[in-house]
CSV table of C-alpha atoms and ligand atoms in Angstrom, one decimal:
chain,number,residue,atom,x,y,z
R,1,MET,CA,0.1,0.2,0.0
R,2,ARG,CA,2.8,2.7,1.3
R,3,LEU,CA,5.1,1.9,-0.8
R,4,SER,CA,2.7,1.2,-4.2
R,5,SER,CA,1.6,5.1,-2.9
R,6,VAL,CA,5.3,6.4,-3.1
R,7,LEU,CA,5.4,4.5,-6.9
R,8,SER,CA,2.5,6.4,-8.1
R,9,LEU,CA,3.4,9.5,-6.3
R,10,ALA,CA,7.1,9.0,-8.1
R,11,THR,CA,5.4,8.2,-11.3
R,12,PHE,CA,3.4,11.3,-11.4
R,13,GLY,CA,6.6,13.1,-10.6
R,14,ALA,CA,7.8,11.9,-13.3
R,15,CYS,CA,4.9,13.0,-16.0
R,16,ALA,CA,5.2,16.3,-14.1
R,17,LEU,CA,8.6,16.5,-14.7
R,18,ALA,CA,8.5,15.4,-18.3
R,19,GLN,CA,5.6,18.0,-19.2
R,20,SER,CA,6.9,20.9,-17.9
R,21,ASN,CA,10.3,20.3,-19.3
R,22,SER,CA,8.5,20.4,-23.1
R,23,THR,CA,6.2,23.2,-21.6
R,24,GLY,CA,9.6,26.2,-20.8
R,25,LYS,CA,10.2,27.5,-18.0
R,26,LEU,CA,7.9,30.3,-18.8
R,27,GLY,CA,4.9,28.1,-19.5
R,28,ASP,CA,3.7,27.0,-23.4
R,29,ALA,CA,3.8,29.5,-26.1
R,30,VAL,CA,1.6,32.4,-26.4
R,31,VAL,CA,-0.8,33.2,-29.1
R,32,VAL,CA,0.1,36.7,-30.8
R,33,THR,CA,-2.9,38.3,-31.7
R,34,ASN,CA,-1.5,41.7,-32.8
R,35,ASN,CA,0.8,41.2,-36.0
R,36,PRO,CA,0.1,44.0,-38.0
R,37,ILE,CA,-2.4,43.5,-40.9
R,38,GLY,CA,-0.8,42.9,-43.9
R,39,LYS,CA,2.5,43.1,-42.9
R,40,GLU,CA,5.0,40.2,-44.9
R,41,ALA,CA,8.9,39.7,-44.6
R,42,ILE,CA,10.7,37.7,-46.1
R,43,ALA,CA,14.0,35.4,-45.7
R,44,LEU,CA,15.9,34.5,-48.9
R,45,LEU,CA,19.0,32.3,-48.8
R,46,PRO,CA,22.5,33.4,-49.7
R,47,LYS,CA,23.9,32.1,-53.1
R,48,THR,CA,27.0,30.5,-50.6
R,49,PRO,CA,26.0,27.6,-48.5
R,50,PHE,CA,27.4,28.1,-44.7
R,51,PHE,CA,28.6,24.2,-44.8
R,52,GLY,CA,31.8,24.0,-46.4
R,53,SER,CA,31.7,21.2,-48.9
R,54,LEU,CA,29.1,21.8,-50.9
R,55,LYS,CA,29.3,23.0,-54.2
R,56,HIS,CA,25.6,24.5,-54.7
R,57,ASN,CA,23.4,25.9,-51.4
R,58,VAL,CA,20.0,25.0,-51.0
R,59,LYS,CA,17.9,27.8,-52.7
R,60,GLY,CA,14.4,29.1,-51.3
R,61,SER,CA,12.9,31.3,-48.8
R,62,VAL,CA,10.6,31.6,-46.1
R,63,LYS,CA,7.6,34.4,-46.3
R,64,ALA,CA,6.0,35.5,-43.8
R,65,THR,CA,2.5,37.3,-43.4
R,66,SER,CA,0.7,38.4,-40.6
R,67,GLY,CA,-2.4,35.9,-40.4
R,68,ALA,CA,-5.8,36.7,-40.7
R,69,LYS,CA,-7.0,39.8,-37.9
R,70,GLY,CA,-3.4,39.8,-37.0
R,71,VAL,CA,-3.4,36.4,-35.0
R,72,GLY,CA,-0.2,34.7,-35.7
R,73,VAL,CA,1.8,34.3,-39.1
R,74,ASP,CA,1.0,32.6,-42.5
R,75,PHE,CA,3.8,30.8,-43.4
R,76,GLU,CA,5.0,30.1,-47.2
R,77,ILE,CA,8.2,27.9,-47.4
R,78,ALA,CA,10.3,27.2,-50.5
R,79,PHE,CA,13.4,25.2,-50.9
R,80,SER,CA,15.1,23.6,-53.6
R,81,ASN,CA,18.7,22.6,-54.5
R,82,LEU,CA,19.1,20.3,-51.5
R,83,PRO,CA,21.9,18.2,-50.9
R,84,LYS,CA,21.7,14.8,-52.4
R,85,GLU,CA,22.4,13.2,-48.8
R,86,GLY,CA,21.9,14.1,-45.1
R,87,GLY,CA,18.4,14.9,-44.8
R,88,PRO,CA,15.5,14.8,-44.1
R,89,PHE,CA,16.9,18.8,-43.5
R,90,ILE,CA,14.9,20.7,-40.4
R,91,TYR,CA,14.9,24.3,-40.3
R,92,HIS,CA,14.0,27.0,-37.8
R,93,ILE,CA,14.2,30.3,-36.6
R,94,HIS,CA,17.0,31.3,-34.7
R,95,ALA,CA,17.7,33.3,-32.2
R,96,ASN,CA,20.0,36.0,-33.6
R,97,PRO,CA,20.5,37.5,-37.2
R,98,VAL,CA,23.0,36.4,-39.6
R,99,ASP,CA,26.6,38.4,-39.9
R,100,ALA,CA,27.9,39.9,-42.2
R,101,SER,CA,30.1,37.1,-42.3
R,102,GLY,CA,27.5,34.8,-42.9
R,103,ASN,CA,28.7,32.8,-40.6
R,104,CYS,CA,25.3,30.7,-39.1
R,105,THR,CA,27.0,29.3,-36.2
R,106,ASN,CA,26.6,33.2,-34.6
R,107,THR,CA,22.9,32.4,-35.1
R,108,LEU,CA,22.9,30.9,-31.7
R,109,ALA,CA,19.9,28.2,-30.6
R,110,HIS,CA,16.5,28.3,-31.7
R,111,LEU,CA,13.8,31.3,-30.9
R,112,ASP,CA,13.0,30.1,-27.4
R,113,PRO,CA,11.2,33.2,-25.7
R,114,PHE,CA,9.2,30.5,-23.3
R,115,ILE,CA,13.0,28.7,-22.3
R,116,ARG,CA,12.0,25.4,-22.9
R,117,GLY,CA,14.8,23.9,-24.3
R,118,GLU,CA,15.8,21.5,-27.6
R,119,ASP,CA,14.5,18.2,-25.7
R,120,PRO,CA,12.1,16.3,-25.4
R,121,ALA,CA,11.4,17.1,-29.1
R,122,CYS,CA,8.6,19.0,-30.4
R,123,ASN,CA,5.3,17.0,-30.3
R,124,SER,CA,3.9,18.7,-33.6
R,125,THR,CA,0.0,17.9,-31.9
R,126,LYS,CA,1.1,20.6,-29.2
R,127,PRO,CA,2.5,23.3,-30.9
R,128,ALA,CA,2.3,25.8,-28.0
R,129,THR,CA,4.6,23.4,-26.1
R,130,CYS,CA,7.3,23.3,-28.9
R,131,GLN,CA,10.0,25.8,-28.9
R,132,VAL,CA,8.4,29.1,-30.7
R,133,GLY,CA,11.7,28.6,-33.3
R,134,ASP,CA,11.1,25.1,-34.0
R,135,ILE,CA,9.3,25.5,-37.4
R,136,SER,CA,10.1,21.8,-38.9
R,137,GLY,CA,9.3,20.2,-35.2
R,138,LYS,CA,6.1,21.9,-35.5
R,139,TYR,CA,5.2,21.9,-38.9
R,140,GLY,CA,7.7,18.8,-40.9
R,141,LYS,CA,10.7,18.4,-41.7
R,142,ILE,CA,12.3,18.9,-45.4
R,143,THR,CA,11.4,16.0,-47.1
R,144,SER,CA,11.1,16.8,-50.9
R,145,ASP,CA,13.2,18.8,-53.6
R,146,PRO,CA,11.8,20.8,-53.9
R,147,PHE,CA,10.0,21.6,-50.9
R,148,LYS,CA,6.7,23.6,-51.0
R,149,ALA,CA,4.5,24.1,-47.1
R,150,LYS,CA,2.1,26.8,-46.1
R,151,PHE,CA,0.7,26.5,-42.6
R,152,HIS,CA,0.1,29.2,-40.0
R,153,ASP,CA,1.7,29.8,-37.0
R,154,ASP,CA,0.0,31.2,-33.6
R,155,PHE,CA,3.1,32.2,-31.7
R,156,THR,CA,5.5,34.0,-33.9
R,157,ALA,CA,5.3,38.2,-33.6
R,158,MET,CA,5.7,40.4,-36.4
R,159,SER,CA,5.9,43.4,-34.5
R,160,GLU,CA,8.3,44.7,-32.2
R,161,GLY,CA,8.4,43.9,-28.8
R,162,PRO,CA,7.5,40.6,-27.3
R,163,GLY,CA,10.4,37.6,-27.5
R,164,SER,CA,8.5,36.0,-30.2
R,165,TYR,CA,9.1,38.8,-32.2
R,166,PHE,CA,11.6,37.3,-35.4
R,167,LEU,CA,12.0,39.5,-38.1
R,168,ASN,CA,15.2,40.8,-36.0
R,169,ARG,CA,16.4,37.3,-36.7
R,170,SER,CA,17.1,34.5,-39.3
R,171,ILE,CA,16.4,31.3,-40.1
R,172,VAL,CA,18.3,28.8,-40.3
R,173,VAL,CA,18.7,25.6,-42.8
R,174,HIS,CA,20.2,21.8,-41.3
R,175,PHE,CA,21.1,18.4,-42.1
R,176,ALA,CA,19.6,15.8,-40.0
R,177,ASN,CA,22.4,15.3,-37.7
R,178,LYS,CA,22.0,19.7,-36.7
R,179,THR,CA,24.9,20.4,-39.0
R,180,ARG,CA,24.4,23.9,-40.3
R,181,ILE,CA,23.9,24.5,-44.0
R,182,THR,CA,22.6,27.9,-45.0
R,183,CYS,CA,20.9,30.6,-43.0
R,184,ALA,CA,19.5,33.9,-44.0
R,185,ASN,CA,17.5,36.9,-42.1
R,186,PHE,CA,14.0,38.2,-42.3
R,187,PHE,CA,13.3,41.7,-44.1
R,188,THR,CA,10.2,43.3,-45.1
R,189,VAL,CA,9.4,43.4,-48.1
R,190,SER,CA,6.3,45.9,-48.6
R,191,GLY,CA,8.6,47.1,-51.5
R,192,CYS,CA,8.9,44.4,-53.1
R,193,SER,CA,6.2,43.9,-55.8
R,194,GLY,CA,4.0,44.1,-52.6
R,195,SER,CA,1.2,41.4,-51.8
R,196,ASN,CA,1.6,40.1,-54.8
R,197,THR,CA,4.8,39.0,-54.1
R,198,THR,CA,5.6,35.5,-54.2
R,199,THR,CA,8.4,33.2,-53.1
R,200,THR,CA,9.4,32.4,-56.8
R,201,ASP,CA,8.9,35.9,-58.0
R,202,SER,CA,11.9,36.8,-59.8
R,203,SER,CA,12.3,40.3,-59.7
R,204,CYS,CA,11.9,40.3,-56.0
R,205,GLN,CA,14.6,38.0,-55.8
R,206,SER,CA,17.2,40.1,-58.1
R,207,SER,CA,16.3,43.1,-56.1
R,208,LEU,CA,18.2,41.9,-53.2
R,209,PRO,CA,22.0,42.6,-52.7
R,210,PRO,CA,24.1,39.8,-53.9
R,211,THR,CA,25.8,37.6,-51.7
R,212,PRO,CA,27.4,37.8,-49.1
R,213,THR,CA,25.9,41.5,-48.3
R,214,ASN,CA,22.8,39.2,-48.1
R,215,ASN,CA,24.1,38.5,-44.9
R,216,ILE,CA,23.6,41.6,-43.4
R,217,THR,CA,20.7,42.2,-41.6
R,218,PRO,CA,18.3,44.5,-43.8
R,219,TYR,CA,15.9,45.3,-41.0
R,220,THR,CA,15.4,48.9,-40.5
R,221,GLY,CA,13.1,48.6,-38.1
R,222,GLY,CA,9.3,48.8,-38.8
R,223,VAL,CA,9.9,50.9,-42.5
R,224,GLY,CA,7.2,49.8,-44.4
R,225,ALA,CA,8.1,50.7,-48.0
R,226,LEU,CA,12.0,49.7,-47.9
R,227,SER,CA,12.8,50.6,-51.9
R,228,VAL,CA,15.4,49.2,-53.8
R,229,LYS,CA,17.7,51.6,-53.7
R,230,SER,CA,17.8,51.5,-49.7
R,231,LEU,CA,18.3,48.1,-50.0
R,232,ALA,CA,21.3,48.5,-52.2
R,233,LEU,CA,22.4,50.9,-49.8
R,234,LEU,CA,22.3,48.9,-46.5
R,235,PRO,CA,25.6,47.0,-47.4
R,236,ILE,CA,27.5,50.5,-47.2
R,237,VAL,CA,25.3,51.6,-43.9
R,238,ALA,CA,26.3,48.5,-42.2
R,239,LEU,CA,29.8,48.4,-43.2
R,240,VAL,CA,29.9,52.0,-42.1
R,241,LEU,CA,28.5,50.9,-38.7
R,242,ALA,CA,30.7,48.0,-38.5
R,243,LEU,CA,34.1,50.2,-38.9
W,1,NAG,C1,13.3,16.8,-17.3
W,1,NAG,O1,14.2,17.8,-16.7
W,1,NAG,C2,15.1,17.2,-15.6
W,1,NAG,C3,16.0,17.9,-15.1
W,1,NAG,O2,16.2,19.5,-15.5
W,1,NAG,C4,16.0,16.2,-16.0
W,1,NAG,O3,16.1,15.3,-15.2
W,1,NAG,C5,14.5,15.2,-17.0
W,1,NAG,O4,15.5,14.0,-17.5
W,1,NAG,C6,14.2,15.7,-18.1
W,1,NAG,N1,12.9,14.9,-19.0
W,1,NAG,C7,12.4,14.8,-19.5
W,1,NAG,C8,11.7,14.0,-20.5
W,1,NAG,O5,13.4,15.7,-20.7
W,2,NAG,C1,26.1,15.7,-40.5
W,2,NAG,O1,25.7,15.1,-42.0
W,2,NAG,C2,26.6,16.0,-43.3
W,2,NAG,C3,25.7,15.4,-44.5
W,2,NAG,O2,26.0,13.8,-44.5
W,2,NAG,C4,27.6,15.8,-43.1
W,2,NAG,O3,28.6,16.2,-44.5
W,2,NAG,C5,28.7,16.4,-42.0
W,2,NAG,O4,29.7,15.8,-41.6
W,2,NAG,C6,27.6,15.7,-40.9
W,2,NAG,N1,28.3,16.3,-39.9
W,2,NAG,C7,28.5,15.7,-38.5
W,2,NAG,C8,29.3,16.8,-37.1
W,2,NAG,O5,28.5,14.7,-38.1
W,3,NAG,C1,32.1,30.9,-37.3
W,3,NAG,O1,31.7,31.6,-35.8
W,3,NAG,C2,32.0,30.4,-35.1
W,3,NAG,C3,32.0,31.2,-33.7
W,3,NAG,O2,32.3,32.7,-33.4
W,3,NAG,C4,33.5,29.7,-35.2
W,3,NAG,O3,34.3,29.1,-34.3
W,3,NAG,C5,33.9,29.0,-36.8
W,3,NAG,O4,35.2,29.1,-36.6
W,3,NAG,C6,33.2,30.1,-37.7
W,3,NAG,N1,33.1,29.6,-39.0
W,3,NAG,C7,33.7,30.2,-40.1
W,3,NAG,C8,33.6,29.2,-40.9
W,3,NAG,O5,34.1,30.9,-40.1
W,4,NAG,C1,2.2,14.0,-28.9
W,4,NAG,O1,1.1,14.4,-27.9
W,4,NAG,C2,0.0,13.5,-28.4
W,4,NAG,C3,-0.9,14.3,-27.4
W,4,NAG,O2,-1.1,14.7,-26.5
W,4,NAG,C4,0.3,12.3,-27.7
W,4,NAG,O3,-1.1,11.4,-27.6
W,4,NAG,C5,1.1,11.6,-28.2
W,4,NAG,O4,2.0,10.2,-27.2
W,4,NAG,C6,2.4,12.6,-28.6
W,4,NAG,N1,3.7,12.3,-29.3
W,4,NAG,C7,4.7,11.7,-28.6
W,4,NAG,C8,5.8,11.5,-29.8
W,4,NAG,O5,5.2,12.2,-27.6
W,5,NAG,C1,14.9,40.8,-31.9
W,5,NAG,O1,13.8,41.9,-30.6
W,5,NAG,C2,13.0,41.5,-29.6
W,5,NAG,C3,11.9,42.2,-29.3
W,5,NAG,O2,11.8,43.8,-29.9
W,5,NAG,C4,13.8,41.7,-28.9
W,5,NAG,O3,13.3,41.6,-27.6
W,5,NAG,C5,15.3,40.9,-29.0
W,5,NAG,O4,16.2,41.3,-28.3
W,5,NAG,C6,15.9,41.6,-30.5
W,5,NAG,N1,17.0,40.7,-30.8
W,5,NAG,C7,18.0,40.8,-31.4
W,5,NAG,C8,18.8,39.6,-31.9
W,5,NAG,O5,18.1,42.2,-31.6
W,6,NAG,C1,-1.7,41.4,-57.8
W,6,NAG,O1,-1.5,41.7,-59.3
W,6,NAG,C2,-2.4,41.7,-60.4
W,6,NAG,C3,-1.9,41.7,-62.1
W,6,NAG,O2,-0.9,41.9,-62.0
W,6,NAG,C4,-3.5,42.3,-60.0
W,6,NAG,O3,-4.5,42.4,-60.7
W,6,NAG,C5,-4.1,42.3,-58.4
W,6,NAG,O4,-5.1,42.8,-58.1
W,6,NAG,C6,-3.0,42.6,-57.3
W,6,NAG,N1,-3.4,42.0,-56.0
W,6,NAG,C7,-2.9,42.7,-55.1
W,6,NAG,C8,-3.5,42.6,-53.8
W,6,NAG,O5,-2.1,43.7,-55.4
W,7,CU,CU1,18.5,25.3,-37.0
């Protein structure tokens, strides 16, 4: 009797622990309800991979649009030219932007404002308990080439303030073994053929500064209309700031 109640207590304790681990020190991820209507941002992968021994980088982009009524974010994913080996590939929003050198290591870990940690792995049936930045954990790994996906995430923020804000951060694509292949920063695209912009819009892509300046965070803090001209100047501005 006594032993069995101790045992059941222990079992209960283990369950509670496991749950609190996947829920995060600050609780479950909170639904974002005040994203600016119509706001769009995109992260475009650079020409050169970070992972040294790949000849051609993964191509593609992660496009983010404020969800209906400002709730969460609608994501559109397009990746192609993936390595022949080492999949299924995973991708996440990482905490820091990519620096000017394009070094994906310096993007640090996944966006994790609720301090959940990577382990245990995200259970996609309960996305609020996953790391906010664990996009492939919540919505699926990259399992085809080309890979396209569209999904809605409730927990990502497109207005500054909350920790779940990601437009000052980056996307990182990894091999299945977590080695980083490539990474790119988000920036707003209101100036990039407006709401008709798609991830395959080549005019949009060619308006961007070429690699490696692609890696400089061009996010200018909520400026809506980022013109092609100001995009082109950004590397210079960033260089001046860096000096
Ligand atoms: C939860 O965290 C504790 C200590 O922080 C650890 O011992 C335990 O293995 C973790 N449980 C799971 C399911 O990861
Ligand atoms: C991860 O996988 C890739 C592709 O298979 C391989 O080239 C790389 O060396 C691996 N990294 C580690 C740390 O094992
Ligand atoms: C990237 O940055 C990390 C940490 O700062 C460093 O150890 C590594 O050598 C860098 N990699 C490259 C390719 O520069
Ligand atoms: C994920 O959560 C669901 C619903 O709570 C549960 O039925 C399932 O066993 C969980 N999967 C894993 C791998 O923990
Ligand atoms: C990004 O913005 C958020 C919210 O405004 C802020 O808390 C965070 O420190 C910023 N991160 C970086 C890397 O600039
Ligand atoms: C998108 O473009 C088409 C034609 O190029 C135009 O008819 C339509 O109004 C545009 N939609 C928006 C939302 O701008
Ligand atoms: Cu990652």
